[in-house]
Tab-separated table of C-alpha atoms in Angstrom:
chain	number	residue	atom	x	y	z
A	6	UNK	CA	0.000	0.000	0.000
A	7	UNK	CA	1.328	3.421	-0.875
A	8	UNK	CA	2.266	5.657	2.010
A	9	UNK	CA	-0.113	8.509	2.721
A	10	UNK	CA	2.918	10.810	2.958
A	11	UNK	CA	3.690	10.519	-0.749
A	12	UNK	CA	2.797	13.834	-2.372
A	13	UNK	CA	0.549	14.121	-5.404
A	14	UNK	CA	2.167	13.910	-8.838
A	15	UNK	CA	4.124	16.941	-9.879
A	16	UNK	CA	3.431	18.692	-13.152
A	17	UNK	CA	5.405	17.579	-16.200
A	18	UNK	CA	8.159	20.224	-16.199
A	19	UNK	CA	11.212	19.275	-18.253
A	20	UNK	CA	14.646	20.653	-17.341
A	21	UNK	CA	15.568	24.024	-18.803
A	22	UNK	CA	18.589	23.920	-21.173
A	23	UNK	CA	21.707	25.681	-19.919
A	24	UNK	CA	22.269	28.054	-22.819
A	25	UNK	CA	24.991	30.032	-21.029
A	26	UNK	CA	27.132	26.926	-20.636
A	27	UNK	CA	26.476	25.932	-24.248
A	28	UNK	CA	27.638	29.399	-25.352
A	29	UNK	CA	30.884	28.976	-23.392
A	30	UNK	CA	31.615	25.706	-25.214
A	31	UNK	CA	31.653	27.632	-28.492
A	32	UNK	CA	32.707	25.668	-31.588
A	33	UNK	CA	34.304	22.825	-29.650
A	34	UNK	CA	32.640	19.414	-29.638
A	35	UNK	CA	31.412	18.102	-26.255
A	36	UNK	CA	34.319	15.644	-26.220
A	37	UNK	CA	36.855	18.408	-26.883
A	38	UNK	CA	35.342	20.624	-24.192
A	39	UNK	CA	35.355	17.702	-21.739
A	40	UNK	CA	39.081	17.292	-22.398
A	41	UNK	CA	39.581	20.967	-21.496
A	42	UNK	CA	37.649	20.422	-18.263
A	43	UNK	CA	39.851	17.462	-17.329
A	44	UNK	CA	42.982	19.481	-18.108
A	45	UNK	CA	41.766	22.381	-15.956
A	46	UNK	CA	41.013	19.924	-13.142
A	47	UNK	CA	44.567	18.625	-13.220
A	48	UNK	CA	45.876	22.184	-13.030
A	49	UNK	CA	44.251	22.651	-9.620
A	50	UNK	CA	44.684	19.112	-8.343
A	51	UNK	CA	41.076	17.980	-8.803
A	52	UNK	CA	40.086	14.580	-10.164
A	53	UNK	CA	36.995	14.637	-12.381
A	54	UNK	CA	36.042	12.085	-15.038
A	55	UNK	CA	34.362	14.577	-17.355
A	56	UNK	CA	33.265	13.313	-20.756
A	57	UNK	CA	30.972	14.295	-23.611
A	58	UNK	CA	27.936	12.776	-21.902
A	59	UNK	CA	28.472	14.918	-18.811
A	60	UNK	CA	28.745	18.063	-20.930
A	61	UNK	CA	25.548	17.063	-22.715
A	62	UNK	CA	23.726	16.620	-19.408
A	63	UNK	CA	24.848	20.053	-18.226
A	64	UNK	CA	23.754	21.733	-21.446
A	65	UNK	CA	20.414	19.906	-21.366
A	66	UNK	CA	19.771	21.279	-17.876
A	67	UNK	CA	19.810	17.848	-16.248
A	68	UNK	CA	22.559	19.006	-13.869
A	69	UNK	CA	21.269	22.219	-12.338
A	70	UNK	CA	24.177	22.553	-9.928
A	71	UNK	CA	27.542	20.737	-10.196
A	72	UNK	CA	29.250	19.061	-7.274
A	73	UNK	CA	31.982	20.945	-5.447
A	74	UNK	CA	34.839	19.446	-7.475
A	75	UNK	CA	33.282	20.495	-10.777
A	76	UNK	CA	32.400	23.892	-9.295
A	77	UNK	CA	36.060	24.542	-8.485
A	78	UNK	CA	37.119	23.420	-11.952
A	79	UNK	CA	34.539	25.571	-13.773
A	80	UNK	CA	35.386	28.662	-11.709
A	81	UNK	CA	39.071	28.035	-12.465
A	82	UNK	CA	38.298	27.820	-16.183
A	83	UNK	CA	36.202	30.987	-16.159
A	84	UNK	CA	37.733	33.322	-13.562
A	85	UNK	CA	35.546	36.146	-12.341
A	86	UNK	CA	32.310	34.275	-13.080
A	87	UNK	CA	29.889	32.708	-10.633
A	88	UNK	CA	27.920	29.496	-10.985
A	89	UNK	CA	24.922	31.626	-11.926
A	90	UNK	CA	26.949	33.260	-14.694
A	91	UNK	CA	27.663	29.769	-16.016
A	92	UNK	CA	23.953	29.000	-16.183
A	93	UNK	CA	23.669	26.942	-13.003
A	94	UNK	CA	21.100	27.367	-10.255
A	95	UNK	CA	22.315	28.589	-6.844
A	96	UNK	CA	23.340	25.661	-4.677
A	97	UNK	CA	20.902	26.737	-1.984
A	98	UNK	CA	18.006	26.180	-4.348
A	99	UNK	CA	18.866	22.549	-5.061
A	100	UNK	CA	20.838	21.386	-2.041
A	101	UNK	CA	19.179	19.235	0.587
A	102	UNK	CA	15.901	17.382	0.727
A	103	UNK	CA	14.423	19.433	3.481
A	104	UNK	CA	14.505	22.577	1.398
A	105	UNK	CA	12.248	21.051	-1.237
A	106	UNK	CA	8.478	21.260	-1.173
A	107	UNK	CA	5.975	19.473	-3.333
A	108	UNK	CA	5.738	22.600	-5.470
A	109	UNK	CA	9.495	22.786	-6.113
A	110	UNK	CA	10.663	22.311	-9.654
A	111	UNK	CA	12.302	18.914	-10.144
A	112	UNK	CA	16.057	19.236	-10.225
A	113	UNK	CA	19.305	17.447	-10.527
A	114	UNK	CA	21.883	18.289	-7.906
A	115	UNK	CA	24.953	16.344	-8.916
A	116	UNK	CA	26.041	16.289	-5.307
A	117	UNK	CA	23.042	14.230	-4.275
A	118	UNK	CA	21.978	12.425	-7.406
A	119	UNK	CA	18.874	12.703	-9.530
A	120	UNK	CA	15.237	12.997	-8.597
A	121	UNK	CA	12.727	12.308	-11.311
A	122	UNK	CA	9.207	13.322	-10.351
A	123	UNK	CA	8.035	13.974	-13.924
A	124	UNK	CA	6.208	10.688	-14.412
A	125	UNK	CA	3.056	10.528	-12.256
A	126	UNK	CA	3.036	6.737	-12.654
A	127	UNK	CA	6.472	6.286	-11.098
A	128	UNK	CA	5.617	5.031	-7.619
A	129	UNK	CA	9.246	5.094	-6.513
A	130	UNK	CA	9.732	8.724	-5.486
A	131	UNK	CA	13.376	9.342	-4.612
A	132	UNK	CA	12.497	12.320	-2.434
A	133	UNK	CA	10.825	9.971	0.052
A	134	UNK	CA	12.432	6.567	-0.398
A	135	UNK	CA	16.083	7.276	0.350
A	136	UNK	CA	17.473	4.056	1.779
A	137	UNK	CA	18.642	2.300	-1.384
A	138	UNK	CA	19.371	5.415	-3.420
A	139	UNK	CA	21.603	6.939	-0.754
A	140	UNK	CA	23.754	3.810	-0.727
A	141	UNK	CA	23.955	3.993	-4.493
A	142	UNK	CA	25.018	7.606	-4.481
A	143	UNK	CA	27.835	6.895	-2.068
A	144	UNK	CA	29.301	4.128	-4.243
A	145	UNK	CA	32.743	4.759	-5.755
A	146	UNK	CA	32.965	8.300	-4.384
A	147	UNK	CA	36.331	8.146	-2.611
A	148	UNK	CA	39.753	8.275	-4.225
A	149	UNK	CA	43.404	8.223	-3.247
A	150	UNK	CA	46.042	5.591	-3.797
A	151	UNK	CA	45.450	2.118	-5.156
A	152	UNK	CA	44.685	0.652	-1.731
A	153	UNK	CA	42.210	3.384	-0.882
A	154	UNK	CA	40.739	3.103	-4.362
A	155	UNK	CA	40.084	-0.578	-3.845
A	156	UNK	CA	38.511	0.081	-0.480
A	157	UNK	CA	36.153	2.609	-2.048
A	158	UNK	CA	34.347	0.024	-4.156
A	159	UNK	CA	31.353	-0.620	-1.960
A	160	UNK	CA	28.095	-2.266	-3.114
A	161	UNK	CA	26.027	-0.181	-5.450
A	162	UNK	CA	22.631	-0.240	-3.914
A	163	UNK	CA	19.952	-2.789	-3.201
A	164	UNK	CA	20.994	-4.318	0.100
A	165	UNK	CA	22.621	-7.688	-0.379
A	166	UNK	CA	22.700	-8.825	3.237
A	167	UNK	CA	20.597	-11.560	4.808
A	168	UNK	CA	17.794	-9.195	5.766
A	169	UNK	CA	17.298	-7.980	2.218
A	170	UNK	CA	14.926	-10.788	1.332
A	171	UNK	CA	12.512	-9.650	4.028
A	172	UNK	CA	12.289	-6.114	2.703
A	173	UNK	CA	9.610	-5.083	0.243
A	174	UNK	CA	10.888	-4.637	-3.323
A	175	UNK	CA	10.649	-1.031	-4.443
A	176	UNK	CA	10.764	0.069	-8.008
A	177	UNK	CA	13.829	2.054	-8.905
A	178	UNK	CA	14.039	5.395	-10.618
A	179	UNK	CA	16.384	7.753	-12.369
A	180	UNK	CA	18.419	8.317	-9.193
A	181	UNK	CA	19.564	4.700	-9.236
A	182	UNK	CA	20.236	4.818	-12.980
A	183	UNK	CA	22.392	7.907	-12.518
A	184	UNK	CA	24.299	6.352	-9.618
A	185	UNK	CA	24.915	3.233	-11.694
A	186	UNK	CA	26.296	5.327	-14.550
A	187	UNK	CA	28.503	7.236	-12.120
A	188	UNK	CA	29.790	3.954	-10.686
A	189	UNK	CA	30.948	2.917	-14.165
A	190	UNK	CA	32.722	6.254	-14.609
A	191	UNK	CA	34.418	5.903	-11.243
A	192	UNK	CA	35.707	2.407	-12.021
A	193	UNK	CA	37.163	3.679	-15.289
A	194	UNK	CA	38.792	6.623	-13.556
A	195	UNK	CA	40.336	4.429	-10.848
A	196	UNK	CA	41.563	1.921	-13.434
A	197	UNK	CA	43.134	4.700	-15.510
A	198	UNK	CA	45.100	5.811	-12.464
A	199	UNK	CA	45.841	2.616	-10.562
A	200	UNK	CA	45.314	-0.420	-12.809
A	201	UNK	CA	43.024	-3.366	-12.289
A	202	UNK	CA	44.620	-5.626	-9.695
A	203	UNK	CA	43.531	-3.682	-6.623
A	204	UNK	CA	40.000	-3.153	-7.926
A	205	UNK	CA	38.674	-6.390	-9.396
A	206	UNK	CA	37.712	-8.269	-6.247
A	207	UNK	CA	35.853	-5.224	-4.934
A	208	UNK	CA	33.803	-4.827	-8.099
A	209	UNK	CA	31.783	-8.065	-7.904
A	210	UNK	CA	29.266	-6.797	-5.329
A	211	UNK	CA	28.416	-3.619	-7.281
A	212	UNK	CA	27.850	-5.732	-10.385
A	213	UNK	CA	25.457	-8.041	-8.518
A	214	UNK	CA	23.658	-4.990	-7.174
A	215	UNK	CA	23.363	-3.533	-10.680
A	216	UNK	CA	21.560	-6.619	-11.955
A	217	UNK	CA	19.398	-6.587	-8.833
A	218	UNK	CA	18.266	-3.137	-9.921
A	219	UNK	CA	17.155	-4.618	-13.241
A	220	UNK	CA	15.148	-7.278	-11.408
A	221	UNK	CA	13.506	-4.643	-9.197
A	222	UNK	CA	12.000	-3.030	-12.276
A	223	UNK	CA	10.823	0.468	-13.119
A	224	UNK	CA	7.678	1.962	-14.586
A	225	UNK	CA	9.474	4.162	-17.107
A	226	UNK	CA	10.936	2.716	-20.285
A	227	UNK	CA	13.605	5.446	-20.455
A	228	UNK	CA	14.802	4.518	-16.964
A	229	UNK	CA	14.726	0.801	-17.822
A	230	UNK	CA	16.886	1.479	-20.884
A	231	UNK	CA	19.398	3.416	-18.764
A	232	UNK	CA	19.504	0.601	-16.196
A	233	UNK	CA	20.156	-2.023	-18.884
A	234	UNK	CA	22.847	0.114	-20.471
A	235	UNK	CA	24.427	0.905	-17.098
A	236	UNK	CA	24.423	-2.712	-15.954
A	237	UNK	CA	25.932	-3.820	-19.263
A	238	UNK	CA	28.627	-1.144	-19.140
A	239	UNK	CA	29.411	-2.112	-15.541
A	240	UNK	CA	29.720	-5.772	-16.605
A	241	UNK	CA	32.202	-4.681	-19.283
A	242	UNK	CA	34.149	-2.561	-16.793
A	243	UNK	CA	34.342	-5.429	-14.298
A	244	UNK	CA	35.265	-7.738	-17.169
A	245	UNK	CA	38.083	-5.391	-18.091
A	246	UNK	CA	39.370	-5.427	-14.514
A	247	UNK	CA	39.447	-9.240	-14.740
A	248	UNK	CA	41.022	-9.081	-18.199
A	249	UNK	CA	43.787	-6.664	-17.219
A	250	UNK	CA	44.604	-8.661	-14.078
A	251	UNK	CA	44.996	-11.910	-16.039
A	252	UNK	CA	41.665	-13.556	-15.098
A	253	UNK	CA	40.689	-14.346	-18.673
A	254	UNK	CA	37.895	-16.842	-17.885
A	255	UNK	CA	36.209	-14.347	-15.566
A	256	UNK	CA	36.574	-11.611	-18.164
A	257	UNK	CA	35.034	-13.780	-20.860
A	258	UNK	CA	32.031	-14.460	-18.612
A	259	UNK	CA	31.496	-10.774	-17.839
A	260	UNK	CA	31.784	-9.741	-21.486
A	261	UNK	CA	29.272	-12.456	-22.446
A	262	UNK	CA	26.904	-11.152	-19.766
A	263	UNK	CA	27.203	-7.640	-21.189
A	264	UNK	CA	26.570	-8.937	-24.703
A	265	UNK	CA	23.427	-10.765	-23.537
A	266	UNK	CA	22.233	-7.621	-21.758
A	267	UNK	CA	22.802	-5.571	-24.914
A	268	UNK	CA	20.847	-7.960	-27.103
A	269	UNK	CA	18.021	-8.237	-24.584
A	270	UNK	CA	17.657	-4.454	-24.545
A	271	UNK	CA	18.329	-3.948	-28.263
A	272	UNK	CA	21.237	-1.644	-27.367
A	273	UNK	CA	23.561	-1.559	-30.380
A	274	UNK	CA	26.084	0.750	-28.726
A	275	UNK	CA	26.469	-1.605	-25.763
A	276	UNK	CA	26.678	-4.599	-28.103
A	277	UNK	CA	29.488	-2.955	-30.077
A	278	UNK	CA	31.368	-2.237	-26.848
A	279	UNK	CA	30.977	-5.830	-25.652
A	280	UNK	CA	32.242	-7.207	-28.982
A	281	UNK	CA	35.138	-4.707	-28.900
A	282	UNK	CA	36.346	-5.988	-25.537
A	283	UNK	CA	35.703	-9.600	-26.518
A	284	UNK	CA	38.007	-9.115	-29.507
A	285	UNK	CA	40.699	-7.604	-27.288
A	286	UNK	CA	40.416	-10.488	-24.822
A	287	UNK	CA	40.554	-13.096	-27.573
A	288	UNK	CA	43.773	-11.567	-28.878
A	289	UNK	CA	45.372	-11.589	-25.431
A	290	UNK	CA	44.172	-15.126	-24.744
A	291	UNK	CA	45.833	-16.472	-27.902
A	292	UNK	CA	42.662	-16.831	-29.997
A	293	UNK	CA	43.461	-14.444	-32.875
A	294	UNK	CA	40.855	-15.776	-35.288
A	295	UNK	CA	38.141	-15.202	-32.708
A	296	UNK	CA	39.561	-11.705	-32.219
A	297	UNK	CA	39.127	-10.966	-35.931
A	298	UNK	CA	35.557	-12.316	-35.974
A	299	UNK	CA	34.522	-10.404	-32.858
A	300	UNK	CA	36.055	-7.159	-34.157
A	301	UNK	CA	34.282	-7.557	-37.489
A	302	UNK	CA	30.980	-8.240	-35.701
A	303	UNK	CA	31.519	-5.093	-33.644
A	304	UNK	CA	32.067	-3.061	-36.813
A	305	UNK	CA	28.827	-4.364	-38.350
A	306	UNK	CA	26.878	-3.365	-35.244
A	307	UNK	CA	28.655	-0.017	-34.788
A	308	UNK	CA	28.511	1.266	-38.361
A	309	UNK	CA	25.014	2.837	-38.026
A	310	UNK	CA	26.040	4.617	-34.802
A	311	UNK	CA	27.973	7.238	-36.766
A	312	UNK	CA	31.192	7.374	-34.725
A	313	UNK	CA	34.343	7.326	-36.844
A	314	UNK	CA	36.475	7.093	-33.715
A	315	UNK	CA	34.642	3.966	-32.574
A	316	UNK	CA	35.082	2.390	-36.005
A	317	UNK	CA	38.775	3.303	-35.835
A	318	UNK	CA	39.218	1.493	-32.531
A	319	UNK	CA	37.357	-1.553	-33.825
A	320	UNK	CA	39.613	-1.633	-36.897
A	321	UNK	CA	42.594	-1.695	-34.507
A	322	UNK	CA	41.029	-4.631	-32.663
A	323	UNK	CA	40.764	-6.426	-36.006
A	324	UNK	CA	44.375	-5.534	-36.835
A	325	UNK	CA	45.489	-7.135	-33.565
A	326	UNK	CA	43.786	-10.348	-34.571
A	327	UNK	CA	45.390	-10.374	-38.008
A	328	UNK	CA	48.788	-9.785	-36.407
A	329	UNK	CA	48.194	-12.785	-34.154
A	330	UNK	CA	47.509	-14.865	-37.269
A	331	UNK	CA	50.800	-13.575	-38.754
A	332	UNK	CA	48.786	-12.045	-41.606
A	333	UNK	CA	50.818	-8.906	-42.277
A	334	UNK	CA	48.683	-7.794	-45.218
A	335	UNK	CA	45.431	-8.098	-43.293
A	336	UNK	CA	46.993	-6.256	-40.366
A	337	UNK	CA	48.302	-3.407	-42.526
A	338	UNK	CA	44.921	-2.976	-44.232
A	339	UNK	CA	43.107	-2.798	-40.889
A	340	UNK	CA	45.702	-0.345	-39.536
A	341	UNK	CA	45.248	1.888	-42.578
A	342	UNK	CA	41.476	1.913	-42.025
A	343	UNK	CA	41.977	2.718	-38.343
A	344	UNK	CA	44.233	5.669	-39.136
A	345	UNK	CA	41.914	7.043	-41.835
A	346	UNK	CA	38.867	6.794	-39.576
A	347	UNK	CA	40.731	8.397	-36.691
A	348	UNK	CA	41.675	11.268	-38.955
A	349	UNK	CA	38.003	12.172	-39.407
A	350	UNK	CA	38.048	13.546	-35.867
A	351	UNK	CA	35.768	13.268	-32.872
A	352	UNK	CA	32.007	13.757	-32.927
A	353	UNK	CA	29.009	13.857	-30.619
A	354	UNK	CA	28.344	10.233	-31.604
A	355	UNK	CA	31.533	9.010	-29.887
A	356	UNK	CA	30.652	6.748	-26.919
A	357	UNK	CA	31.369	7.991	-23.419
A	358	UNK	CA	33.577	5.011	-22.608
A	359	UNK	CA	36.017	5.934	-25.388
A	360	UNK	CA	37.557	8.830	-23.455
A	361	UNK	CA	40.811	6.821	-23.313
A	362	UNK	CA	41.050	6.603	-27.110
A	363	UNK	CA	43.297	9.311	-28.448
A	364	UNK	CA	46.404	9.456	-30.580
A	365	UNK	CA	48.437	7.806	-27.816
A	366	UNK	CA	46.177	4.752	-27.746
A	367	UNK	CA	46.222	4.565	-31.533
A	368	UNK	CA	50.026	4.539	-31.473
A	369	UNK	CA	50.116	2.045	-28.593
A	370	UNK	CA	47.817	-0.464	-30.272
A	371	UNK	CA	49.732	-0.174	-33.529
A	372	UNK	CA	52.941	-0.814	-31.576
A	373	UNK	CA	51.428	-4.020	-30.224
A	374	UNK	CA	50.577	-5.158	-33.763
A	375	UNK	CA	54.144	-4.647	-35.016
A	376	UNK	CA	55.508	-6.316	-31.897
A	377	UNK	CA	53.319	-9.378	-32.529
A	378	UNK	CA	54.609	-9.456	-36.103
A	379	UNK	CA	58.205	-9.285	-34.820
A	380	UNK	CA	59.036	-5.890	-36.321
A	381	UNK	CA	60.757	-4.607	-33.177
A	382	UNK	CA	62.174	-1.279	-34.493
A	383	UNK	CA	58.796	-0.248	-35.882
A	384	UNK	CA	57.028	-1.365	-32.705
A	385	UNK	CA	59.467	0.627	-30.566
A	386	UNK	CA	58.906	3.802	-32.588
A	387	UNK	CA	55.147	3.628	-32.067
A	388	UNK	CA	55.437	2.646	-28.402
A	389	UNK	CA	57.779	5.557	-27.705
A	390	UNK	CA	55.399	7.958	-29.399
A	391	UNK	CA	52.452	6.521	-27.435
A	392	UNK	CA	54.200	7.099	-24.109
A	393	UNK	CA	55.133	10.655	-25.110
A	394	UNK	CA	51.620	11.540	-26.249
A	395	UNK	CA	49.690	10.013	-23.362
A	396	UNK	CA	47.687	12.367	-21.144
A	397	UNK	CA	49.271	12.306	-17.637
A	398	UNK	CA	45.814	11.471	-16.236
A	399	UNK	CA	46.141	7.934	-17.658
A	400	UNK	CA	48.956	6.736	-15.395
A	401	UNK	CA	48.239	3.103	-16.126
A	402	UNK	CA	48.547	3.617	-19.881
A	403	UNK	CA	51.823	5.514	-19.541
A	404	UNK	CA	53.198	2.514	-17.649
A	405	UNK	CA	51.767	0.133	-20.258
A	406	UNK	CA	53.216	1.933	-23.272
A	407	UNK	CA	56.586	2.339	-21.579
A	408	UNK	CA	56.616	-1.388	-20.730
A	409	UNK	CA	55.830	-2.127	-24.372
A	410	UNK	CA	58.702	0.152	-25.401
A	411	UNK	CA	61.100	-1.584	-22.995
A	412	UNK	CA	60.193	-4.999	-24.374
A	413	UNK	CA	60.479	-3.911	-28.009
A	414	UNK	CA	63.871	-2.326	-27.366
A	415	UNK	CA	65.128	-5.412	-25.531
A	416	UNK	CA	64.045	-7.758	-28.298
A	417	UNK	CA	65.367	-5.354	-30.928
A	418	UNK	CA	68.899	-5.521	-29.521
A	419	UNK	CA	69.023	-2.231	-27.577
A	420	UNK	CA	69.419	-3.426	-23.974
A	421	UNK	CA	70.646	-0.155	-22.463
A	422	UNK	CA	67.615	1.788	-23.723
A	423	UNK	CA	65.344	-1.092	-22.690
A	424	UNK	CA	66.717	-0.983	-19.142
A	425	UNK	CA	66.155	2.777	-18.923
A	426	UNK	CA	62.546	2.364	-20.075
A	427	UNK	CA	62.070	-0.506	-17.627
A	428	UNK	CA	63.259	1.733	-14.798
A	429	UNK	CA	60.591	4.290	-15.708
A	430	UNK	CA	57.954	1.575	-15.496
A	431	UNK	CA	59.185	0.503	-12.063
A	432	UNK	CA	58.873	4.132	-10.949
A	433	UNK	CA	55.172	3.996	-11.853
A	434	UNK	CA	54.354	0.644	-10.263
A	435	UNK	CA	53.859	2.306	-6.880
A	436	UNK	CA	50.770	3.965	-8.377
A	437	UNK	CA	49.661	1.234	-10.782
A	438	UNK	CA	48.731	-2.371	-10.030
A	439	UNK	CA	48.402	-4.294	-13.285
A	440	UNK	CA	49.288	-7.933	-13.854
A	441	UNK	CA	49.505	-7.204	-17.571
A	442	UNK	CA	52.283	-4.656	-17.049
A	443	UNK	CA	54.115	-6.812	-14.518
A	444	UNK	CA	53.991	-9.780	-16.906
A	445	UNK	CA	55.397	-7.659	-19.742
A	446	UNK	CA	58.177	-6.347	-17.513
A	447	UNK	CA	59.063	-9.863	-16.376
A	448	UNK	CA	59.398	-10.907	-20.012
A	449	UNK	CA	61.662	-7.947	-20.676
A	450	UNK	CA	63.832	-8.891	-17.685
A	451	UNK	CA	64.261	-12.426	-19.057
A	452	UNK	CA	65.321	-11.066	-22.454
A	453	UNK	CA	67.851	-8.756	-20.766
A	454	UNK	CA	69.452	-11.413	-18.556
A	455	UNK	CA	72.239	-12.210	-21.068
A	456	UNK	CA	73.037	-8.473	-21.318
A	457	UNK	CA	73.876	-7.746	-17.686
A	458	UNK	CA	77.038	-5.884	-18.643
A	459	UNK	CA	75.199	-3.354	-20.798
A	460	UNK	CA	74.727	0.091	-19.265
A	461	UNK	CA	71.940	0.117	-16.690
A	462	UNK	CA	70.812	-3.476	-17.258
A	463	UNK	CA	72.209	-4.905	-14.020
A	464	UNK	CA	70.604	-2.114	-11.997
A	465	UNK	CA	67.259	-2.712	-13.705
A	466	UNK	CA	67.394	-6.469	-13.134
A	467	UNK	CA	68.221	-6.053	-9.450
A	468	UNK	CA	65.488	-3.522	-8.883
A	469	UNK	CA	62.964	-5.597	-10.815
A	470	UNK	CA	63.848	-8.692	-8.785
A	471	UNK	CA	63.280	-6.815	-5.531
A	472	UNK	CA	60.025	-5.147	-6.581
A	473	UNK	CA	56.862	-6.426	-4.825
A	474	UNK	CA	54.534	-8.556	-6.903
A	475	UNK	CA	50.739	-8.301	-6.998
A	476	UNK	CA	49.091	-11.058	-4.999
């Protein structure tokens, strides 16, 4: 029975677009503007995972007031302006539940999540049913080093303890969908900085909670679509944590779960993402033909989505498979397509999860192809360029590309340069926990063993031998 305290339905009042913020973006694409926001955040020591989707939500008026981190970044970017000048509502008008009345306009305060009172049929009103949504909003919200990052991965929402079965099932709303999407962003941010090893075990409970949200149901199709997409993206993110930490069977299971979720919901973008990661996993697991097939399937699904950058990445996934099959011609053709598609530039159609894909990633993946084909000098050139181009925000990728460079140099007969690159990787391993990188570095050390007398090699081998290993 519905509580008598639930207020009557609110009028259908859509959010008001933030035209001032849109004007400030100017001719830049949302993705380009998001990159400027991230750069400004680094300048003042803030950590925000801004992307094109976030910019779109601000401009659409879905975020009436940013959280404190974004507020500091925006005021740094536009000195002398206030939040009101940037098109946002005063924090006092959106902050806190107690300040709201039933006549208040529905709002999104990014600090507290999303309330969605527009649909009079939605019986789950997040203004009055806070228990699950508050837990969701707290998920993934702390940062710090790799250990603290791992500790921050608490369950997403619906209580999973023994008493949960006795509680009535409530339908979920947009607040839970938003928290789920934010959880995916937070995992990606933590992985970019710290690598997967310290995060994977903590991510299982949030994934279970995400699928529990799907089972709880919602009355709005738009919210249901967001929940399916969010759960699928979280499955891919958890699968990537398993993949990058060497748990290939677990990764395969999570990617398959995401693919099933995508097909159930008819979500082509999610399906393309799942196939993309499946292709990457197949390459790493020594199944290159499967990698080619999965990458080609991803391209068929993704073509109508209109993102040249996505098609570029998928062509690189295909190139990796051809390299694994020792098919140099097929690899070169796929690489040429990837480069041509990348050259078309970014667009609003680029998926949110592709924030990592820039020129550095393009160079890094091409380096891996040439390494697989045994062309060490060419691989080293691309790996060196990847490490030089990489945004400092992506600590894990800097370590990865530098490890690739060290290995290519070692196998290409340049042990002194390989040792110097290996030392730079060891410097980063205090911040990054990745079995993939440690495995690469161990291979490099084995190649360098016969070259102990070369400059710097002995020092590298001794330091590598004494470095702690991920458990």
